[in-house]
Coordinates of C-alpha atoms and ligand atoms in Angstrom, one line a residue:
M8 CA -5.8 19.0 -15.4
T9 CA -4.0 22.0 -13.4
T10 CA -1.9 20.1 -10.7
R11 CA 1.9 19.8 -11.3
W12 CA 3.7 17.7 -9.3
T13 CA 6.6 19.0 -7.3
R14 CA 7.5 16.8 -4.5
K15 CA 11.1 14.9 -5.0
D16 CA 9.7 12.1 -2.5
L17 CA 6.5 9.9 -1.9
L18 CA 6.6 9.2 1.5
G19 CA 3.2 8.9 2.9
L20 CA -0.7 9.6 1.9
R21 CA -0.9 11.7 4.6
E22 CA 0.6 15.0 3.2
L23 CA -0.6 14.8 0.1
S24 CA -3.5 16.7 -1.2
A25 CA -6.7 15.2 -2.6
D26 CA -5.2 17.0 -6.4
E27 CA -2.0 15.6 -6.0
I28 CA -3.6 12.0 -5.6
N29 CA -5.9 12.6 -8.3
F30 CA -3.2 13.6 -10.2
I31 CA -1.3 10.5 -9.5
L32 CA -4.1 8.3 -10.1
D33 CA -5.0 10.1 -13.6
T34 CA -0.9 9.6 -14.5
A35 CA -1.5 5.8 -13.6
D36 CA -4.4 5.8 -16.4
A37 CA -1.8 6.6 -19.2
F38 CA 0.7 4.5 -18.1
K39 CA -1.9 1.3 -17.9
Q40 CA -2.4 1.9 -21.3
V41 CA 1.6 1.7 -22.1
G42 CA 0.9 -1.9 -20.3
T43 CA -1.7 -3.0 -23.4
R44 CA 1.1 -2.0 -26.1
E45 CA 2.8 -4.8 -28.0
I46 CA 6.0 -2.8 -27.1
K47 CA 5.1 -2.1 -23.4
K48 CA 8.5 0.4 -22.6
V49 CA 9.0 3.9 -22.7
P50 CA 12.1 5.8 -22.5
S51 CA 10.9 8.5 -19.6
L52 CA 13.4 7.3 -17.0
R53 CA 16.5 6.4 -19.6
G54 CA 19.5 7.1 -17.9
K55 CA 18.0 7.1 -14.8
T56 CA 19.0 4.6 -11.9
L57 CA 16.8 3.3 -9.2
V58 CA 17.6 1.5 -6.1
N59 CA 15.2 -1.3 -5.0
F60 CA 16.5 -1.0 -1.2
F61 CA 14.2 -3.9 0.7
V62 CA 15.3 -4.4 4.4
E63 CA 12.0 -6.3 5.2
P64 CA 10.5 -9.3 2.9
S65 CA 8.3 -8.4 0.3
T66 CA 6.8 -10.3 -2.9
R67 CA 4.6 -7.8 -4.6
T68 CA 5.9 -4.4 -3.8
R69 CA 9.5 -5.1 -4.8
T70 CA 8.9 -7.4 -8.0
S71 CA 6.2 -4.5 -9.1
F72 CA 8.5 -1.6 -8.7
E73 CA 11.2 -3.3 -10.5
L74 CA 9.0 -4.0 -13.3
A75 CA 7.9 -0.4 -12.9
A76 CA 11.2 1.2 -13.3
L77 CA 12.4 -1.2 -16.2
R78 CA 8.9 -0.4 -18.1
L79 CA 10.1 3.4 -17.7
S80 CA 13.6 1.9 -19.4
A81 CA 15.7 3.1 -15.8
D82 CA 18.3 0.7 -14.6
V83 CA 17.7 -0.9 -11.6
I84 CA 19.7 -2.3 -8.7
N85 CA 18.5 -4.6 -5.9
I86 CA 19.2 -4.9 -2.6
S87 CA 18.5 -6.7 0.2
A88 CA 19.2 -6.3 4.2
T89 CA 20.8 -9.7 3.9
T90 CA 22.9 -8.9 0.6
S91 CA 23.7 -5.7 1.8
S92 CA 26.7 -4.3 3.9
L93 CA 24.0 -3.2 6.6
T94 CA 24.9 -6.6 8.2
K95 CA 28.3 -5.7 8.8
G96 CA 27.4 -2.6 10.9
E97 CA 26.8 -0.2 7.8
T98 CA 24.2 2.6 8.9
L99 CA 21.4 2.9 6.6
K100 CA 22.2 6.4 6.0
D101 CA 26.0 5.6 4.6
T102 CA 24.6 3.0 2.6
A103 CA 22.4 5.0 0.8
R104 CA 24.8 7.8 0.2
N105 CA 27.4 5.5 -0.9
L106 CA 25.0 4.4 -3.7
E107 CA 24.2 7.6 -4.3
A108 CA 27.7 8.5 -5.0
L109 CA 27.3 6.0 -7.7
H110 CA 24.7 8.3 -9.5
A111 CA 21.3 6.7 -8.0
D112 CA 18.4 8.6 -8.8
I113 CA 15.7 7.2 -7.0
F114 CA 15.7 4.9 -3.9
V115 CA 12.5 2.7 -3.2
L116 CA 13.0 1.9 0.4
R117 CA 10.9 -0.6 2.6
H118 CA 12.0 -0.6 6.4
G119 CA 11.0 -2.1 9.7
S120 CA 11.4 1.3 11.3
A121 CA 8.6 3.7 10.7
G122 CA 10.3 7.2 9.5
A123 CA 13.2 5.4 7.8
P124 CA 12.2 7.1 4.7
Q125 CA 12.0 10.4 5.5
F126 CA 15.3 10.2 7.2
L127 CA 16.8 9.4 4.2
A128 CA 14.9 12.0 2.1
N129 CA 16.3 14.3 4.3
R130 CA 19.5 13.8 3.3
L131 CA 19.5 12.9 -0.1
K132 CA 19.4 14.9 -3.3
A133 CA 18.2 11.5 -4.7
S134 CA 14.2 11.1 -4.7
V135 CA 12.9 8.5 -1.7
I136 CA 10.0 6.5 -2.1
N137 CA 8.4 4.6 1.0
A138 CA 7.9 1.0 0.2
G139 CA 6.6 0.3 3.9
D140 CA 7.9 1.6 7.0
G141 CA 7.3 -0.4 9.8
A142 CA 3.2 0.5 11.3
H143 CA 3.9 4.1 9.5
E144 CA 2.7 4.0 6.2
H145 CA 2.7 2.1 2.7
P146 CA 1.8 4.8 0.4
T147 CA 1.8 2.9 -3.4
Q148 CA -0.5 0.3 -1.8
A149 CA -2.8 2.5 -0.6
L150 CA -2.5 4.5 -4.2
L151 CA -3.1 0.9 -6.1
D152 CA -6.3 0.5 -3.6
L153 CA -7.9 3.8 -4.4
Y154 CA -7.1 3.5 -8.2
T155 CA -9.0 -0.2 -8.4
I156 CA -11.9 0.9 -6.4
R157 CA -12.0 4.1 -9.3
E158 CA -11.5 1.9 -11.8
K159 CA -14.4 -0.7 -10.4
R160 CA -17.0 2.1 -9.2
R161 CA -16.0 5.3 -11.3
Q162 CA -15.5 7.2 -8.2
I163 CA -14.9 7.2 -4.6
A164 CA -16.6 10.0 -2.7
G165 CA -19.1 8.6 -0.9
L166 CA -18.4 4.8 -1.2
H167 CA -18.6 3.1 2.6
V168 CA -15.0 1.4 2.6
A169 CA -14.6 -1.5 5.6
I170 CA -11.3 -2.2 6.4
V171 CA -11.3 -5.2 8.6
G172 CA -8.3 -6.8 10.6
D173 CA -4.6 -5.8 12.1
I174 CA -5.0 -2.2 11.9
L175 CA -2.9 -1.3 15.0
F176 CA 0.0 -2.4 13.3
S177 CA -0.8 -2.1 9.9
R178 CA 0.8 0.5 7.4
V179 CA -1.9 -0.4 4.9
A180 CA -4.3 0.6 6.9
R181 CA -3.0 4.1 7.8
S182 CA -2.4 5.2 4.4
N183 CA -6.0 4.0 3.2
I184 CA -7.2 6.0 5.7
F185 CA -5.9 9.2 4.6
G186 CA -6.5 8.3 1.1
L187 CA -9.8 7.1 1.4
L188 CA -10.8 10.3 3.4
K189 CA -9.5 13.3 1.2
L190 CA -11.6 11.5 -1.7
G191 CA -14.4 11.7 0.2
A192 CA -15.2 7.8 1.2
R193 CA -16.6 6.7 5.0
V194 CA -14.5 4.7 6.3
T195 CA -15.2 2.0 8.8
L196 CA -12.6 0.1 10.5
V197 CA -13.5 -3.3 12.1
G198 CA -11.4 -5.9 14.4
P199 CA -11.2 -6.7 18.0
S200 CA -10.9 -3.9 20.2
T201 CA -7.1 -4.4 21.1
L202 CA -6.1 -3.9 17.5
V203 CA -8.7 -1.3 16.5
P204 CA -8.6 1.2 19.3
R205 CA -11.1 4.2 19.7
E206 CA -7.9 6.5 19.3
F207 CA -8.6 6.0 15.3
E208 CA -11.7 7.3 15.5
K209 CA -9.6 10.9 15.6
L210 CA -8.6 10.5 12.3
G211 CA -12.2 10.6 10.9
V212 CA -13.4 6.6 11.0
E213 CA -16.0 5.1 12.5
I214 CA -15.0 2.0 14.7
S215 CA -17.0 -1.6 14.6
H216 CA -16.1 -4.6 16.7
K217 CA -19.2 -6.5 15.0
I218 CA -18.3 -7.3 11.7
D219 CA -21.4 -8.4 10.6
E220 CA -23.5 -5.6 11.0
V221 CA -20.8 -3.6 9.0
L222 CA -20.8 -5.9 6.3
P223 CA -24.2 -5.3 4.6
K224 CA -23.6 -2.0 4.5
A225 CA -19.8 -1.7 2.8
D226 CA -19.2 -0.9 -0.8
V227 CA -15.6 -2.4 -0.1
V228 CA -14.3 -4.5 2.3
N229 CA -10.3 -4.5 2.7
L230 CA -9.1 -7.5 4.3
L231 CA -5.8 -7.4 6.5
R232 CA -3.3 -9.9 7.5
I233 CA -2.9 -10.3 11.5
Q234 CA 0.7 -9.1 11.4
H235 CA 2.3 -11.4 14.0
E236 CA 5.7 -10.1 13.2
R237 CA 5.1 -6.9 14.7
Q238 CA 3.1 -7.9 17.8
R239 CA 4.9 -8.1 20.7
R240 CA 2.1 -10.0 22.5
E241 CA -1.3 -11.6 22.3
Y242 CA -3.8 -9.1 20.7
F243 CA -6.8 -12.1 20.7
P244 CA -7.1 -15.4 22.3
G245 CA -6.4 -17.4 19.5
I246 CA -6.4 -18.1 15.8
G247 CA -10.0 -19.7 16.1
E248 CA -11.2 -17.2 17.8
Y249 CA -10.0 -14.8 15.4
I250 CA -11.8 -16.5 12.5
R251 CA -14.8 -17.0 14.3
F252 CA -15.4 -13.4 15.2
F253 CA -13.7 -11.6 12.1
G254 CA -12.8 -14.2 9.5
L255 CA -14.7 -13.4 6.2
T256 CA -15.7 -16.6 5.6
K257 CA -17.8 -18.3 2.9
E258 CA -21.3 -18.0 4.9
R259 CA -20.3 -14.3 6.4
A260 CA -19.8 -13.5 2.7
K261 CA -23.6 -14.1 2.2
L262 CA -24.3 -10.8 4.1
L263 CA -22.2 -8.9 1.3
K264 CA -24.0 -6.6 -1.1
A265 CA -24.3 -8.0 -4.8
D266 CA -21.5 -5.4 -6.1
C267 CA -19.4 -5.3 -2.7
L268 CA -15.6 -5.5 -3.8
I269 CA -13.6 -7.9 -2.0
M270 CA -9.8 -6.5 -1.2
H271 CA -6.6 -7.7 0.2
P272 CA -3.3 -6.1 0.1
G273 CA -1.4 -9.5 0.5
P274 CA -0.1 -11.5 1.4
I275 CA -3.1 -13.6 2.0
N276 CA -3.6 -16.0 5.1
R277 CA -6.0 -18.3 3.3
G278 CA -8.6 -19.5 6.1
V279 CA -7.9 -16.7 8.5
E280 CA -9.1 -13.7 7.5
I281 CA -10.1 -14.6 4.2
D282 CA -11.8 -17.8 3.2
S283 CA -10.1 -19.3 -0.4
E284 CA -13.8 -19.6 -1.5
V285 CA -14.2 -15.7 -1.3
A286 CA -10.5 -14.7 -2.0
D287 CA -11.5 -16.5 -5.4
G288 CA -14.8 -15.4 -5.8
L289 CA -16.8 -13.3 -8.1
H290 CA -16.1 -10.4 -5.6
S291 CA -12.8 -10.5 -5.7
V292 CA -10.2 -7.9 -6.9
I293 CA -7.3 -8.8 -5.3
L294 CA -5.8 -9.8 -8.5
N295 CA -6.8 -6.4 -10.4
Q296 CA -5.1 -4.8 -6.9
V297 CA -1.4 -6.5 -7.9
T298 CA -1.8 -5.9 -11.8
N299 CA -2.6 -2.2 -11.1
G300 CA 0.2 -1.8 -8.3
L301 CA 2.6 -1.4 -12.0
A302 CA 0.6 1.4 -13.2
V303 CA 1.0 3.1 -10.5
R304 CA 4.3 2.6 -9.5
M305 CA 4.9 3.9 -13.0
A306 CA 3.4 6.8 -12.0
V307 CA 4.8 7.8 -8.7
L308 CA 8.2 7.1 -10.2
Y309 CA 8.0 9.4 -13.5
L310 CA 6.4 11.6 -11.5
C311 CA 9.0 11.7 -8.6
G312 CA 12.0 10.8 -10.4
G313 CA 11.6 14.0 -13.0
I314 CA 12.0 16.1 -10.0
S315 CA 15.2 14.3 -8.5
A316 CA 18.3 16.2 -9.1
Ligands
LIG425 N1 1.3 -5.6 0.0 C1 2.6 -6.0 -0.1 O1 3.2 -4.9 0.6 O2 3.1 -7.1 -0.5 P1 4.6 -7.5 -0.5 O3 5.0 -7.5 1.2 O4 4.7 -8.8 -0.7 O5 5.4 -6.2 -0.7

């Protein structure tokens, strides 16, 4: 392998090359091996301090980054919006600079505003890892999705991936689109026209508003939650209507290819974008995604943490 990692930050997949993405996935392979050993810890980040800074709620990403850092022997500090001095009016930059003064080496940031990780990365010597910024990007989610597809189907090039649901407000969709296209997949976005506007075609994807036409042709179906917290108006008549036209119901799942992978970044709204029988069924790799997130995040922390000053 000739690729060398030179970035202190991971802010999105838009700016990464296919070689860099593959390098992260190959590094994650090595860390997945570490997870099978009796002693699951390596000393790679011993002496480094990671700040897990979550200004928006999270279950999977926050715990996965914390566990990844602990497995790499880093010290970890968890900060949430409600327990930090952000509630007293301190700016994000001041909070981060104060933590850097305590010699934090890596910041993992989830924030409701697109561009917040970039803002910090430009001002700090420490590494900044984007754990989801507004409706912009969620790079480690897309990397773990790519890793899971590659693990199950050996290669990503040539696969047809359908991403279904609330694309307009989804950082997961954006990062997946960039990563999948760079690695040679065909991508179709599916959902109501209000949440899947034609503008996305400029990125190089196809658009469909008819899920029943796409499901029989897809190798992977990645379902997304409706992100009510980001929507400022109604984008479809109601949940019942959404399920009728776009929900992956038990009946609709009969249209899937026998070897189709069903993915979901979580949290799942069972009975809305996906029926329980499908989420827990034979096609589902949803919990494999969570498991793989640990190895992928170990790889990202190892690579970026090795560059930070
Ligand atoms: N997929 C994901 O980002 O989940 P959390 O919001 O629980 O971190």
